[in-house]
Amino acid sequence: MTENRPNRRSFLKGAGAAVAASSLPLSLVELAFADPAQNFTFAYISDAHIQHIEGAKFVRNWDRGLLRAVAETNLLVPKPDFVMFGGDLAQLGAKAELDHGAEILARLKYKTRCVMGEHDYYLDLGEYWSKLFGEHHYSFDHKGVHFVVLNSVLTYDEWTYHRWPSAEVRMQEMAGLDNPNGSPFMVGEKQREWLRQDLEKVDKATPLVVFSHSPLQKIYKGWNFWTEDAEEVQALLAPFAKANVIYGHVHQIQYNQIGNISFNSVMATAWPWPYPQSYAQAQPHLPKLTVPMNRANPFFERDATGWQFIDVNTGRVALEYNLYNNTNRRVAFNPATGQPEDTVYQDPARRIAPQIHY
Ligand SMILES: [Fe+2]
Ligand SMILES: [Fe+2]
């Protein structure tokens, strides 16, 4: 019965990734599906940046990125158990943008949950977003895994409430990548206390997956690839034998391991951000494990964008990056080394040299 329907592997090939699919190390694939009863898959779409122009007009390119992710996610076989949207659904937090984004996400055939991004938040501090998507932070359990969603894009009260003449100005100031008027993201004391109480009830052997928008690790402050209280949040996750953090915001592939905590970023459907060291000549604080992407080609509008499906195997995550114009990537936790690895691109002989044209 399934012969005429695309399965996930053939779907990957159909998506123009025959090379990546056929070069996946077989042992990793077998490992991921070694115990199908315990394993499950969910999809992760992020950073759509739906941007309103006027009337019914929206920036076409960003719309198309999200539409394509939704359409492809709906084709997945086996079906993902649920879908996460990782934040920055809107560009400037406008109702029209959030409504339009929500309409596109509503086409997903699966239960969908959302993470707050700074582009969604700083116009009305998440008020309208809440009407569409609910709580800013929450937790849920699924097949023996405890999931937590955090709003990691909060910042100092003085910056949020007292500095700007209008909500629109505040939003504009936070929307710039390298704007010195921005302010560091943080989870904040109140939410950390909620997290502490939430995790108190969870057995420390239970696999834990935390979703945030900004990285819960410090990569580059100048662009807010950063969460100011990352160490305090990490301390709450540290007692768990298997803790995984999945974040958006950076629009590029990053992965890292700090103690028991694995970190994985997801791609944007809208556009890629460059690397701090290649664009701003900034000190490279990228996690040592990360192998930089080849930079985007502006002549391919979907270059260096995409979405991912995630295998949860005995409580660890393997991210399958479905990249529209590029060879797909897979970053999976390797129990033998205790860290996430990209077995294709981490081979030094096959690394792509950093480009300097930025
Ligand atoms: Fe973003
Ligand atoms: Fe963001």
PDB file of N, CA, C and O and ligand atoms in Angstrom, residues 47 49 88 118-119 213 249, ligand 2:
ATOM      1  N   ASP A  47      11.612  30.795  12.026  1.00  0.00           N
ATOM      2  CA  ASP A  47      12.074  32.067  11.469  1.00  0.00           C
ATOM      3  C   ASP A  47      11.541  32.329  10.050  1.00  0.00           C
ATOM      4  O   ASP A  47      12.296  32.408   9.083  1.00  0.00           O
ATOM      5  N   HIS A  49       9.600  35.115   9.387  1.00  0.00           N
ATOM      6  CA  HIS A  49       9.698  36.573   9.196  1.00  0.00           C
ATOM      7  C   HIS A  49       8.689  37.125   8.187  1.00  0.00           C
ATOM      8  O   HIS A  49       9.030  37.957   7.342  1.00  0.00           O
ATOM      9  N   ASP A  88       9.923  34.077  15.544  1.00  0.00           N
ATOM     10  CA  ASP A  88      10.049  35.006  14.425  1.00  0.00           C
ATOM     11  C   ASP A  88       9.114  34.599  13.279  1.00  0.00           C
ATOM     12  O   ASP A  88       9.515  34.488  12.125  1.00  0.00           O
ATOM     13  N   GLU A 118      11.816  37.370  19.023  1.00  0.00           N
ATOM     14  CA  GLU A 118      11.821  38.805  19.336  1.00  0.00           C
ATOM     15  C   GLU A 118      11.023  39.602  18.297  1.00  0.00           C
ATOM     16  O   GLU A 118      10.433  40.634  18.617  1.00  0.00           O
ATOM     17  N   HIS A 119      10.968  39.115  17.058  1.00  0.00           N
ATOM     18  CA  HIS A 119      10.194  39.818  16.028  1.00  0.00           C
ATOM     19  C   HIS A 119       8.682  39.661  16.246  1.00  0.00           C
ATOM     20  O   HIS A 119       7.899  40.408  15.681  1.00  0.00           O
ATOM     21  N   HIS A 213      14.088  30.450  21.600  1.00  0.00           N
ATOM     22  CA  HIS A 213      14.335  31.136  20.328  1.00  0.00           C
ATOM     23  C   HIS A 213      15.818  31.490  20.208  1.00  0.00           C
ATOM     24  O   HIS A 213      16.481  31.134  19.233  1.00  0.00           O
ATOM     25  N   HIS A 249      16.495  31.526  15.658  1.00  0.00           N
ATOM     26  CA  HIS A 249      17.090  32.862  15.717  1.00  0.00           C
ATOM     27  C   HIS A 249      18.383  33.046  14.918  1.00  0.00           C
ATOM     28  O   HIS A 249      18.591  34.094  14.327  1.00  0.00           O
TER      29      HIS A 249
HETATM   30 FE    FE B   2      15.105  36.066  16.240  1.00  0.00          FE
END
